[in-house]
Tab-separated table of C-alpha atoms and ligand atoms in Angstrom:
chain	number	residue	atom	x	y	z
V	225	MET	CA	33.524	-7.862	8.017
V	226	GLU	CA	31.030	-9.015	9.830
V	227	ASN	CA	28.484	-5.719	8.774
V	228	LEU	CA	28.467	-7.444	5.485
V	229	TYR	CA	25.970	-9.613	6.537
V	230	LYS	CA	23.631	-7.109	9.103
V	231	ILE	CA	20.337	-7.433	7.317
V	232	PRO	CA	17.854	-5.988	9.677
V	233	GLU	CA	15.044	-8.352	10.079
V	234	HIS	CA	12.131	-4.918	10.336
V	235	VAL	CA	12.822	-2.127	7.230
V	236	ALA	CA	9.572	0.183	7.293
V	237	VAL	CA	9.385	2.933	4.588
V	238	ILE	CA	7.003	5.874	4.286
V	239	MET	CA	6.856	6.373	0.292
V	240	ASP	CA	7.095	10.523	0.201
V	241	GLY	CA	7.072	12.254	-2.684
V	242	ASN	CA	3.728	10.620	-6.005
V	243	GLY	CA	2.082	13.773	-6.659
V	244	ARG	CA	5.494	16.440	-6.838
V	245	TRP	CA	6.818	13.731	-8.839
V	246	ALA	CA	3.810	14.004	-11.507
V	247	ARG	CA	2.961	17.523	-11.317
V	248	ARG	CA	7.111	17.436	-12.680
V	249	ARG	CA	5.864	16.123	-15.183
V	250	GLY	CA	3.125	17.660	-16.300
V	251	LEU	CA	1.403	14.552	-14.685
V	252	PRO	CA	-1.506	14.397	-12.838
V	253	ARG	CA	-1.223	13.275	-8.918
V	254	VAL	CA	-2.841	10.094	-9.578
V	255	TYR	CA	0.452	9.370	-12.406
V	256	GLY	CA	2.645	9.421	-9.410
V	257	HIS	CA	1.101	7.571	-7.241
V	258	ARG	CA	1.113	4.850	-9.812
V	259	GLU	CA	4.330	4.624	-10.984
V	260	GLY	CA	5.375	4.756	-6.813
V	261	ALA	CA	3.538	0.812	-6.679
V	262	LYS	CA	5.479	-0.076	-9.337
V	263	ARG	CA	8.364	0.151	-6.420
V	264	VAL	CA	6.617	-1.479	-4.427
V	265	GLU	CA	7.040	-3.818	-6.351
V	266	GLU	CA	10.522	-4.311	-6.745
V	267	LEU	CA	10.627	-2.960	-2.510
V	268	ILE	CA	8.921	-6.631	-1.756
V	269	GLU	CA	11.832	-8.906	-4.384
V	270	VAL	CA	14.613	-7.207	-2.949
V	271	SER	CA	13.713	-7.864	0.524
V	272	ARG	CA	12.883	-11.870	-0.252
V	273	ASP	CA	16.012	-11.883	-2.029
V	274	ILE	CA	17.385	-10.740	0.740
V	275	GLY	CA	15.971	-12.216	4.025
V	276	ILE	CA	14.267	-8.993	5.282
V	277	LYS	CA	11.360	-10.983	7.589
V	278	TRP	CA	9.556	-7.540	7.876
V	279	LEU	CA	8.633	-4.946	4.877
V	280	SER	CA	5.769	-2.388	6.026
V	281	VAL	CA	4.565	0.453	4.519
V	282	PHE	CA	2.845	3.324	4.808
V	283	ALA	CA	0.420	4.009	2.299
V	284	PHE	CA	-3.281	6.037	4.433
V	285	SER	CA	-2.027	7.982	6.922
V	286	THR	CA	-6.150	9.096	8.646
V	287	GLU	CA	-5.026	12.124	7.983
V	288	ASN	CA	-4.838	11.413	4.401
V	289	TRP	CA	-8.876	11.929	3.942
V	290	GLY	CA	-8.389	15.800	3.889
V	291	ARG	CA	-6.992	15.559	0.615
V	292	PRO	CA	-8.840	16.756	-2.934
V	293	LYS	CA	-12.601	13.307	-3.697
V	294	GLU	CA	-10.803	12.386	-6.922
V	295	GLU	CA	-7.235	11.741	-5.132
V	296	VAL	CA	-8.236	10.011	-2.072
V	297	ASP	CA	-10.154	7.083	-4.555
V	298	ALA	CA	-7.772	7.277	-7.016
V	299	ILE	CA	-5.087	6.071	-4.042
V	300	MET	CA	-8.059	3.522	-2.735
V	301	SER	CA	-8.636	2.100	-5.997
V	302	LEU	CA	-4.937	1.848	-6.505
V	303	LEU	CA	-5.005	-0.188	-4.187
V	304	VAL	CA	-7.506	-2.530	-4.103
V	305	GLU	CA	-6.554	-3.195	-7.699
V	306	TYR	CA	-3.038	-4.083	-6.245
V	307	ILE	CA	-4.348	-6.273	-3.251
V	308	ASN	CA	-6.298	-8.508	-5.683
V	309	LYS	CA	-3.624	-8.208	-8.926
V	310	LYS	CA	-0.531	-9.016	-5.996
V	311	VAL	CA	-1.783	-11.851	-4.006
V	312	PRO	CA	-0.979	-15.113	-6.302
V	313	TYR	CA	2.290	-13.933	-6.394
V	314	LEU	CA	3.041	-13.489	-3.105
V	315	ILE	CA	1.018	-16.850	-2.039
V	316	GLU	CA	3.479	-18.159	-4.924
V	317	ASN	CA	6.441	-16.556	-2.698
V	318	ASN	CA	5.284	-17.529	0.853
V	319	ILE	CA	4.763	-14.040	2.010
V	320	ARG	CA	1.940	-13.005	3.740
V	321	LEU	CA	0.449	-9.675	3.925
V	322	ARG	CA	-0.503	-7.978	6.657
V	323	PHE	CA	-2.640	-4.480	6.968
V	324	MET	CA	-2.309	-2.777	10.182
V	325	GLY	CA	-4.430	1.188	11.074
V	326	ARG	CA	-8.344	1.420	11.557
V	327	ILE	CA	-9.435	-0.756	8.968
V	328	GLU	CA	-13.092	-1.467	10.124
V	329	GLN	CA	-12.829	2.630	8.651
V	330	LEU	CA	-13.089	2.530	5.758
V	331	PRO	CA	-14.616	1.538	3.147
V	332	ASP	CA	-15.835	-1.857	2.120
V	333	MET	CA	-14.771	-2.289	-1.414
V	334	ILE	CA	-11.520	-1.394	0.300
V	335	LYS	CA	-12.412	-3.650	3.853
V	336	ARG	CA	-13.487	-6.132	1.146
V	337	SER	CA	-10.484	-6.797	-0.539
V	338	VAL	CA	-8.095	-6.998	3.149
V	339	GLU	CA	-10.209	-9.105	4.538
V	340	GLU	CA	-9.293	-11.897	1.937
V	341	GLY	CA	-5.906	-10.790	0.375
V	342	GLU	CA	-4.916	-11.690	4.635
V	343	LYS	CA	-7.046	-14.523	5.050
V	344	ALA	CA	-5.395	-15.836	1.364
V	345	THR	CA	-1.808	-15.068	3.140
V	346	GLN	CA	-1.703	-15.964	6.592
V	347	HIS	CA	-0.381	-19.119	5.779
V	348	CYS	CA	2.288	-17.935	3.945
V	349	ASP	CA	5.807	-17.897	6.800
V	350	GLY	CA	8.265	-16.988	4.557
V	351	MET	CA	7.842	-12.745	5.002
V	352	ASN	CA	5.625	-9.994	6.064
V	353	PHE	CA	5.012	-7.384	3.746
V	354	VAL	CA	2.776	-5.096	5.862
V	355	VAL	CA	0.553	-2.143	4.554
V	356	ALA	CA	-0.490	1.581	6.797
V	357	LEU	CA	-3.664	2.068	5.657
V	358	ASN	CA	-6.444	4.511	8.116
V	359	TYR	CA	-2.814	4.496	10.666
V	360	SER	CA	-1.893	6.730	12.821
V	361	GLY	CA	0.770	5.327	15.066
V	362	LYS	CA	-1.393	7.943	17.439
V	363	ALA	CA	-4.521	6.475	16.947
V	364	GLU	CA	-2.476	2.924	17.037
V	365	ILE	CA	-1.767	3.570	21.078
V	366	ILE	CA	-5.422	5.142	22.234
V	367	ASP	CA	-7.072	1.767	20.640
V	368	ALA	CA	-4.090	0.240	22.372
V	369	VAL	CA	-4.358	1.845	25.491
V	370	ASN	CA	-9.106	1.516	25.332
V	371	LYS	CA	-7.860	-2.320	24.922
V	372	ALA	CA	-6.287	-2.247	27.357
V	373	LEU	CA	-8.877	-0.967	29.382
V	374	LYS	CA	-11.275	-2.911	28.063
V	375	SER	CA	-9.963	-6.135	29.344
V	376	GLY	CA	-9.768	-5.234	32.683
V	377	ILE	CA	-5.724	-4.178	32.977
V	378	THR	CA	-5.614	-1.054	35.303
V	379	GLU	CA	-1.427	-1.224	34.868
V	380	LEU	CA	0.999	-1.724	31.568
V	381	SER	CA	4.355	-3.215	31.160
V	382	GLU	CA	5.842	-2.483	28.011
V	383	GLU	CA	5.910	-5.875	26.840
V	384	ASP	CA	1.856	-5.585	28.206
V	385	PHE	CA	1.471	-2.784	26.125
V	386	ARG	CA	2.767	-4.884	22.582
V	387	ARG	CA	0.131	-7.314	22.801
V	388	PHE	CA	-2.307	-4.393	22.565
V	389	LEU	CA	-0.305	-2.916	18.789
V	390	TYR	CA	-2.774	-3.379	15.628
V	391	ILE	CA	0.492	-6.088	14.812
V	392	PRO	CA	1.725	-7.872	18.392
V	393	GLU	CA	4.498	-10.039	17.175
V	394	MET	CA	5.124	-7.257	14.626
V	395	PRO	CA	9.353	-6.486	15.674
V	396	ASP	CA	9.908	-2.401	15.968
V	397	PRO	CA	12.591	-1.698	13.158
V	398	ASP	CA	15.811	-1.365	12.212
V	399	LEU	CA	15.898	0.736	9.794
V	400	LEU	CA	12.555	3.436	8.172
V	401	ILE	CA	13.939	5.053	4.272
V	402	ARG	CA	12.245	8.347	3.259
V	403	THR	CA	11.886	9.156	0.730
V	404	SER	CA	11.429	12.642	-0.868
V	405	GLY	CA	12.974	15.191	1.418
V	406	GLU	CA	11.513	15.589	4.289
V	407	GLU	CA	13.306	14.500	7.836
V	408	ARG	CA	10.171	13.953	9.944
V	409	ILE	CA	7.548	10.473	11.598
V	410	SER	CA	5.567	12.157	10.193
V	411	ASN	CA	2.901	9.486	12.603
V	412	PHE	CA	4.288	6.440	11.728
V	413	MET	CA	4.417	3.916	13.900
V	414	LEU	CA	5.747	6.372	17.186
V	415	TRP	CA	5.496	2.852	19.883
V	416	GLN	CA	8.048	1.075	17.227
V	417	THR	CA	10.239	3.443	15.804
V	418	ALA	CA	12.027	4.682	19.197
V	419	TYR	CA	15.369	2.747	18.133
V	420	THR	CA	14.415	2.831	14.619
V	421	GLU	CA	18.300	4.272	12.423
V	422	PHE	CA	16.649	6.587	10.332
V	423	TYR	CA	17.590	7.238	6.522
V	424	PHE	CA	16.563	10.008	4.226
V	425	THR	CA	17.240	10.350	1.554
V	426	GLU	CA	16.482	13.468	-1.448
V	427	THR	CA	14.183	11.161	-3.595
V	428	LEU	CA	11.109	11.179	-4.819
V	429	TRP	CA	9.439	7.766	-4.089
V	430	PRO	CA	8.423	6.670	-8.184
V	431	ASP	CA	12.553	7.265	-8.882
V	432	PHE	CA	13.188	5.514	-5.202
V	433	ASP	CA	14.416	1.650	-8.065
V	434	ARG	CA	16.340	-1.331	-6.485
V	435	ASP	CA	19.482	0.075	-6.771
V	436	GLU	CA	18.349	3.212	-4.486
V	437	PHE	CA	16.609	0.352	-0.877
V	438	LEU	CA	21.529	-1.193	-2.166
V	439	ARG	CA	22.277	2.091	-1.351
V	440	ALA	CA	19.459	2.378	2.424
V	441	LEU	CA	20.354	-0.861	3.564
V	442	TYR	CA	24.537	-0.133	2.900
V	443	GLU	CA	24.115	2.734	4.846
V	444	TYR	CA	22.560	1.376	7.438
V	445	GLN	CA	24.916	-1.931	7.278
V	446	SER	CA	27.618	0.881	8.274
V	447	ARG	CA	26.293	2.413	11.070
V	448	GLU	CA	26.952	1.033	15.186
V	449	ARG	CA	23.352	1.507	17.087
V	450	ARG	CA	23.645	0.475	20.844
V	451	PHE	CA	20.992	1.109	22.244
V	452	GLY	CA	21.050	3.950	24.582
V	453	LYS	CA	24.305	2.202	25.763
V	454	VAL	CA	28.157	1.778	25.311
V	455	LEU	CA	29.059	-0.678	22.847
V	456	SER	CA	33.191	0.194	22.628
V	457	ILE	CA	35.192	2.762	23.404
F	295	FPP	C1	3.132	9.529	-0.928
F	295	FPP	O1	3.164	11.072	-1.586
F	295	FPP	C2	2.629	8.979	-1.251
F	295	FPP	C3	0.966	8.712	-0.883
F	295	FPP	C4	0.635	9.493	0.540
F	295	FPP	C5	0.153	7.420	-1.282
F	295	FPP	C6	1.348	5.912	-0.990
F	295	FPP	C7	0.399	4.658	-2.360
F	295	FPP	C8	1.151	4.582	-3.237
F	295	FPP	C9	2.629	4.495	-3.104
F	295	FPP	C10	0.367	3.470	-4.073
F	295	FPP	C11	0.872	2.682	-3.809
F	295	FPP	C12	0.574	1.637	-2.606
F	295	FPP	C13	1.268	0.302	-2.566
F	295	FPP	C14	0.971	-0.560	-0.602
F	295	FPP	C15	0.636	-0.643	-3.113
F	295	FPP	P1	2.234	11.835	-2.439
F	295	FPP	O2	1.975	11.965	-2.246
F	295	FPP	O3	1.873	12.655	-0.266
F	295	FPP	O4	3.813	13.300	-2.484
F	295	FPP	P2	3.684	14.950	-2.580
F	295	FPP	O5	4.197	14.795	-0.709
F	295	FPP	O6	5.021	14.868	-3.444
F	295	FPP	O7	2.593	14.947	-2.600
């Protein structure tokens, strides 16, 4: 029975399959991203309702710049539109919006929205919604090492290292969900997922609704996490 109440503190999501969802309907890929953004809203609502404290989503990787320019522009516009529209809701629901990645390299238009969104919600402490943008796990580790070197540190423990990550106070994900049948980490939070439970589903991201999310959470609740130790024989 106790498993019923095992709510993960941090859920991370790789939202995959938007392009395929659109293509199957004979639509341009951007329609898939648009529909995918609606599922992000539902994810936030469910997380808030059941008490998940950290929700993080992989919105744009450093490798995604290699996509056709129209698609990159469409994703960037969608993100700006989404952030601007969502901030009042986030404030109302006491949810802090945060970003992680090489934000300084983003176009000015999106950088402004990112900064405004973070500032407007910085007092919110009910839940954290983290958007990984121009993010890669290897880049985060390299950036952390360079920050540490610049600060004059010559030797680091794991806990020292954590202080140099993009969001030092963010707990490691308990559960990572990836949609669309791909079973890879694809450079997402390499440091933080050492003991994360992975949940893979064939469902394409635009079809990953509330029920699908709850299914992933039930599955998580049934898993026994040992962190390399023996808990029961
Ligand atoms: C992966 O599908 C999806 C992305 C690279 C973009 C994700 C962006 C959104 C859902 C936009 C909204 C985001 C927020 C935070 C509101 P894919 O294009 O790789 O799909 P495919 O593998 O089928 O081609």
